[in-house]
Each structure stands twice: as C-alpha cells, then as structure tokens.
mmCIF file of C-alpha atoms in Angstrom:
data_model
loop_
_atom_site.group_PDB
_atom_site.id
_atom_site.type_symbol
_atom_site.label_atom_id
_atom_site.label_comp_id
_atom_site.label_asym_id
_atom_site.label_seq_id
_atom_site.Cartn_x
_atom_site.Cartn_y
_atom_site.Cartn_z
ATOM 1 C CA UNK A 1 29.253 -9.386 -59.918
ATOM 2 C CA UNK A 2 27.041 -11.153 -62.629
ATOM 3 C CA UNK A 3 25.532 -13.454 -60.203
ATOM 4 C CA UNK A 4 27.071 -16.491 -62.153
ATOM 5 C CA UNK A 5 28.050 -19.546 -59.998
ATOM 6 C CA UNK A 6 31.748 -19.262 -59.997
ATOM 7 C CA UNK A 7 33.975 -22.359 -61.131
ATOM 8 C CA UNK A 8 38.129 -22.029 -60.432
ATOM 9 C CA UNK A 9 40.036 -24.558 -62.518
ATOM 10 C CA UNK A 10 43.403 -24.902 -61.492
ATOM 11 C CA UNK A 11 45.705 -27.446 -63.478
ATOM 12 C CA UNK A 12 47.702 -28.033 -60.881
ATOM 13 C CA UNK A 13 48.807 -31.135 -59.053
ATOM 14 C CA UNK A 14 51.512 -30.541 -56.448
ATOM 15 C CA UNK A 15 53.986 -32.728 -56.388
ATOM 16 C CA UNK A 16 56.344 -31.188 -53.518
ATOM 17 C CA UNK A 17 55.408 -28.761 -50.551
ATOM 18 C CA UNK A 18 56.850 -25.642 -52.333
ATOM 19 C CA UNK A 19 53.963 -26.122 -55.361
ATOM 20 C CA UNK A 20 51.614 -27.389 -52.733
ATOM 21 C CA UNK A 21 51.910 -24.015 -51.030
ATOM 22 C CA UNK A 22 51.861 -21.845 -54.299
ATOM 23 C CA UNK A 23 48.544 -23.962 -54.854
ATOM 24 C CA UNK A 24 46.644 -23.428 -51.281
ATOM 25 C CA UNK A 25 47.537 -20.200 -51.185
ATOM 26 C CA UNK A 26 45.043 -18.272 -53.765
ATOM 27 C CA UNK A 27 42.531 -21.538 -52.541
ATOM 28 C CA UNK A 28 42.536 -19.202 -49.064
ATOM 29 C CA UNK A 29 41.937 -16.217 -50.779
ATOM 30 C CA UNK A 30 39.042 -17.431 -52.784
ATOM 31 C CA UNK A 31 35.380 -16.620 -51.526
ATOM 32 C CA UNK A 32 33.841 -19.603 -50.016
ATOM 33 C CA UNK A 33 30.919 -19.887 -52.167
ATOM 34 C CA UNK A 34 33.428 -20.314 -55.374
ATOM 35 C CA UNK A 35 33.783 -23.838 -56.231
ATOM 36 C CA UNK A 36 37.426 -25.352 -57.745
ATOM 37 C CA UNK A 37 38.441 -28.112 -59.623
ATOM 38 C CA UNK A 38 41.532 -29.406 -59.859
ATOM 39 C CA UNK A 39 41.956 -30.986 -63.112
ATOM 40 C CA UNK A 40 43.899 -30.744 -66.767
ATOM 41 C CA UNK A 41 40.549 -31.889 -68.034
ATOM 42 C CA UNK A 42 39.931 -28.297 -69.213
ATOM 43 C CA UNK A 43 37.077 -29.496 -71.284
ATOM 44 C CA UNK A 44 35.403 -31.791 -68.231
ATOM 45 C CA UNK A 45 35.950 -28.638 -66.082
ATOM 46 C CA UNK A 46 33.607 -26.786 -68.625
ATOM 47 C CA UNK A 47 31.342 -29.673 -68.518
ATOM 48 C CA UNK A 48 31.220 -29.895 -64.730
ATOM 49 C CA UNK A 49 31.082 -26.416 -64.025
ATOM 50 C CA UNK A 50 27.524 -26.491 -64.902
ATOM 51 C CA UNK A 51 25.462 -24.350 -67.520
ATOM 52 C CA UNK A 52 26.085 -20.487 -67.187
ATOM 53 C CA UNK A 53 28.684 -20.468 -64.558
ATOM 54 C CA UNK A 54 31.533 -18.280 -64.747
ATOM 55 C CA UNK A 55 34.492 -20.535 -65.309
ATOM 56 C CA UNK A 56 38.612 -19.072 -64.145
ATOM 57 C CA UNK A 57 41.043 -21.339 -65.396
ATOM 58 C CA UNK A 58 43.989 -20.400 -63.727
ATOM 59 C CA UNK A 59 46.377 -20.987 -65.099
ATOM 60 C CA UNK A 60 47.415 -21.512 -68.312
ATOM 61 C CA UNK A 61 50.813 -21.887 -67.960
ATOM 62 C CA UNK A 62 50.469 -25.471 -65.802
ATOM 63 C CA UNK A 63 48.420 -27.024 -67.776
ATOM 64 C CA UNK A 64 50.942 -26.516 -70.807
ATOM 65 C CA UNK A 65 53.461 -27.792 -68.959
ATOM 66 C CA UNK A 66 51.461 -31.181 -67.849
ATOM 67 C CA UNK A 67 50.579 -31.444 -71.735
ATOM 68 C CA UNK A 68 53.885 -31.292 -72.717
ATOM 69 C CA UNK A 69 54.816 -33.627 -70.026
ATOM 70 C CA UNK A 70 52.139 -35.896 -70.590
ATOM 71 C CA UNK A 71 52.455 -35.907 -74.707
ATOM 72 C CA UNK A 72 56.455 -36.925 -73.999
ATOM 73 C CA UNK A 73 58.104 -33.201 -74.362
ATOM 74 C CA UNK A 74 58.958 -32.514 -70.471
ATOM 75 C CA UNK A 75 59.740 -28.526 -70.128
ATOM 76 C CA UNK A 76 62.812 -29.820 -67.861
ATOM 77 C CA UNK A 77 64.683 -32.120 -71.093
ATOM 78 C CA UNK A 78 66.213 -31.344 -74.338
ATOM 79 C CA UNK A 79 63.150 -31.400 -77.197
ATOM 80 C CA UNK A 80 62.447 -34.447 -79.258
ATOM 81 C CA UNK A 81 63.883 -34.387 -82.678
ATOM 82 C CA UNK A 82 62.391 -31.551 -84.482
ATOM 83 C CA UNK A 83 59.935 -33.513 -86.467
ATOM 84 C CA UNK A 84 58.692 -35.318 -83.242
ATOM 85 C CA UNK A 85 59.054 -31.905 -81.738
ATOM 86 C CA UNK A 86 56.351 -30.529 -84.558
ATOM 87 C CA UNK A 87 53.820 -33.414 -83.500
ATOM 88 C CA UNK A 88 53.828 -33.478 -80.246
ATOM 89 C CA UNK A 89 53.445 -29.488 -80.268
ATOM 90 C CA UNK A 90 50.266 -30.501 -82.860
ATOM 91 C CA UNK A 91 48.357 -32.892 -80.199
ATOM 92 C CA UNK A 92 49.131 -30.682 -77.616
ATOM 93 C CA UNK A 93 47.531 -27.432 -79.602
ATOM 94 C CA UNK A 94 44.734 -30.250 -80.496
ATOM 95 C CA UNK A 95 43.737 -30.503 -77.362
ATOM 96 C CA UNK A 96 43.547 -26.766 -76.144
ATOM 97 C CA UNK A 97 41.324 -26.474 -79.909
ATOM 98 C CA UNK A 98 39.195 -28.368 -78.540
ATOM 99 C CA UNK A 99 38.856 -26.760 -75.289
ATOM 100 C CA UNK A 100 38.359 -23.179 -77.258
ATOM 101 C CA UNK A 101 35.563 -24.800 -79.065
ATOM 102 C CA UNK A 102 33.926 -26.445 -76.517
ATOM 103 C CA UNK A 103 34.137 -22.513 -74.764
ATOM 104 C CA UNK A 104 32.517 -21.396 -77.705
ATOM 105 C CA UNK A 105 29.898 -23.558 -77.871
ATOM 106 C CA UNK A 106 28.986 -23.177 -74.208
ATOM 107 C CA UNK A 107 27.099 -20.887 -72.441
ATOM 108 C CA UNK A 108 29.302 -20.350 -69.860
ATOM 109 C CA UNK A 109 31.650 -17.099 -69.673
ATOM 110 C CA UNK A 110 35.287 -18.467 -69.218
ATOM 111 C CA UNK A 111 38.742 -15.902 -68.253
ATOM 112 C CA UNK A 112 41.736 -17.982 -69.305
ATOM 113 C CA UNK A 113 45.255 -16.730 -67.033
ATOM 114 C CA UNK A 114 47.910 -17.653 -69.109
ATOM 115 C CA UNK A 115 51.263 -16.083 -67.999
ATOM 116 C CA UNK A 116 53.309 -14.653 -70.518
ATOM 117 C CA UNK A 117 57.252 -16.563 -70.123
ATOM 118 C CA UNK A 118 58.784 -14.283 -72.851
ATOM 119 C CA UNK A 119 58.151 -11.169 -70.682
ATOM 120 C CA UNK A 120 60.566 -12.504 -68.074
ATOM 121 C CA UNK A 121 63.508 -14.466 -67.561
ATOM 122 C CA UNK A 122 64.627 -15.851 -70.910
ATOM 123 C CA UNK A 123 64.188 -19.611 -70.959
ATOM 124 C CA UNK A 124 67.601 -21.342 -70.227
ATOM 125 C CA UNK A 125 67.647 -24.882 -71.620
ATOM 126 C CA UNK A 126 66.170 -25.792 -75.016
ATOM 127 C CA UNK A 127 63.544 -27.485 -72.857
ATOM 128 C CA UNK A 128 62.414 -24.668 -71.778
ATOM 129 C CA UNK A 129 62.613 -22.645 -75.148
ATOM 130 C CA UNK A 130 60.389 -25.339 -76.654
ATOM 131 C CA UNK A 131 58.164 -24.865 -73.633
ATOM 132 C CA UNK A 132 58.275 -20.916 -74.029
ATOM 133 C CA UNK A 133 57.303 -21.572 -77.934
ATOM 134 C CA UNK A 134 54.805 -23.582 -77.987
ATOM 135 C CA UNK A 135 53.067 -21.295 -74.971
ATOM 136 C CA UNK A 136 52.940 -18.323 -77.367
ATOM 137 C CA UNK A 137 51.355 -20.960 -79.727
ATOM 138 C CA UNK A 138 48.373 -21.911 -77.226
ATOM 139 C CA UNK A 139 48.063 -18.225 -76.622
ATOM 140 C CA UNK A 140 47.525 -17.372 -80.193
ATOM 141 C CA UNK A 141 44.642 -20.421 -79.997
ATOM 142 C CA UNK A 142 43.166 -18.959 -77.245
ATOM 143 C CA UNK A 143 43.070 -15.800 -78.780
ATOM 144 C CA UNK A 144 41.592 -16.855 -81.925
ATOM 145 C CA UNK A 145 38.780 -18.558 -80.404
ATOM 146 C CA UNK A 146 38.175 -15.407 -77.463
ATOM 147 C CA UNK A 147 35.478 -12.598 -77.277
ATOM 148 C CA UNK A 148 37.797 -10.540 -75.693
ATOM 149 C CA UNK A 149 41.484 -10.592 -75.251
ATOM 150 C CA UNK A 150 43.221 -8.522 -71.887
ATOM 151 C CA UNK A 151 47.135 -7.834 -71.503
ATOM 152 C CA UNK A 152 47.701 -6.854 -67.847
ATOM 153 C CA UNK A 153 50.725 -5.686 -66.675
ATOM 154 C CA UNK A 154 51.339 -3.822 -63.656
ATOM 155 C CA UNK A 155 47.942 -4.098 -62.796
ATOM 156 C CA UNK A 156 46.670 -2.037 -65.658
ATOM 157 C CA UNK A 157 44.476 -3.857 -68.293
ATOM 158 C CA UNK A 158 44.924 -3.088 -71.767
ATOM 159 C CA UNK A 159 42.650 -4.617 -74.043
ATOM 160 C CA UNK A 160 44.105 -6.596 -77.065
ATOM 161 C CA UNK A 161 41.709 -5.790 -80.650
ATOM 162 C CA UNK A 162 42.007 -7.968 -83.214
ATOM 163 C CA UNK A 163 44.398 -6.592 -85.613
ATOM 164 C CA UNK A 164 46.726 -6.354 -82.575
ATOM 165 C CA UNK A 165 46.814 -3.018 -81.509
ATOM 166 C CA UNK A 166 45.708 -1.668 -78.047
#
C-alpha cells in the first residue's frame, strides 16, 4: 500500500523436498510484481533491494539457524563448551548488529518475521535450547535497533512499547 517496490528475503536454502515445499509455497502466494531473494546475506539483501523499497525478511528463525550452523553451533548437536558456546553466540549476534545498523542507516522500511520457539514446543536437546537462547538474544537486537516492535498471535497484533508493556 505505500507504493514501495517490495523485496522478500527468505534465508532459506532447501536441502530436502519437505523444506523445498515449505519454501515454494508462500513464493505462490506472493504477488508477482514482489521480487525475492534468497540469501543469509541479510545485509546484501538490504543493499540489493534497492533505495526505498520495502524489504520482508522472512524469516528470522532460518537464518539463525544457518548462523549457528555456519559459526560451528548446529541447532541439531550438543553446544560447544560454554565458553566457545559464549563466542560463537557473540559473532553470530555480530552479524545480525550489523544488519540492524545497516536497517537504520537505510532508507528502506524493513518487517523482520522472527518466530518466537519459547511459545511452543519446549526445545528437546541442549542443541536446541542453545538454539532457543540465543533466538531470544537476536530478538532483543532486533528490537533495540526497531521503530516499531509487533507481537502477533492469533492473528491479532499487539504492539510492543519500549518499556515492554502492550
């Protein structure tokens, strides 16, 4: 509705047909004129989207994941030791800081999905924990660096002020 070219990030690679389905699915739904990039580039995707678009990053949650995965903390395995643990949480909050800046600094408006994991099934494996720990992390970092902050649940927005009441 604000006549801003409309940019979809999705950090998603699939690596099997179920996530390749979870991933074309929404694609279908999307309006044709909407462009996406699939990437965990976030702050390329900002770059490429192109001055004053209106940038979707969708979601959150997968591109965590690939961090972890990619900094040597797979969601799937036991944790590092906890010192490790505490550095490789560091680079991976790093790099979404630098992402909220580069947000900040742009002219582009940009809605950040990030599931919420402690709302649901309680992580199983200590993988998992550290996974669902260090997501509440990047959501505090996003939420720091945000104009606005939105909880939706059950389809009903309820917007987030700062000293955390609704």
């Amino acid at each position: 509705a604000s006549g801003r070219a409309v940019v979809v990030v999705t950090p998603a690679v699939p690596r099997d047909a179920e996530f390749a389905a979870r991933v074309d699915r929404p694609r279908a739904d999307r309006p044709a004129h909407w462009r996406t990039l699939e990437t965990f580039d976030l702050g390329n995707a900002l770059a490429a989207a192109g001055p004053g678009s209106f940038v979707l990053v969708d979601a959150l949650d997968t591109w965590l994941a690939e961090s972890m995965e990619s900094a040597g903390m797979p969601v799937g395995d036991d944790p590092p030791d906890p010192r490790q643990r505490a550095e490789l949480e560091r680079e991976v909050l790093d790099r979404l800081r630098g992402f909220a800046a580069a947000v900040v600094a742009s002219d582009c408006k940009v809605l950040v999905i990030a599931g919420q994991p402690g709302l649901g099934v309680h992580a199983g494996g200590p993988g998992a924990r550290a996974y669902v720990d260090l997501h509440g992390l990047a959501v505090q970092v996003l939420s720091d660096a945000a104009e606005d902050v939105l909880l939706v649940i059950g389809g009903r927005v309820l917007p987030l002020l700062r000293d955390g009441s609704a």
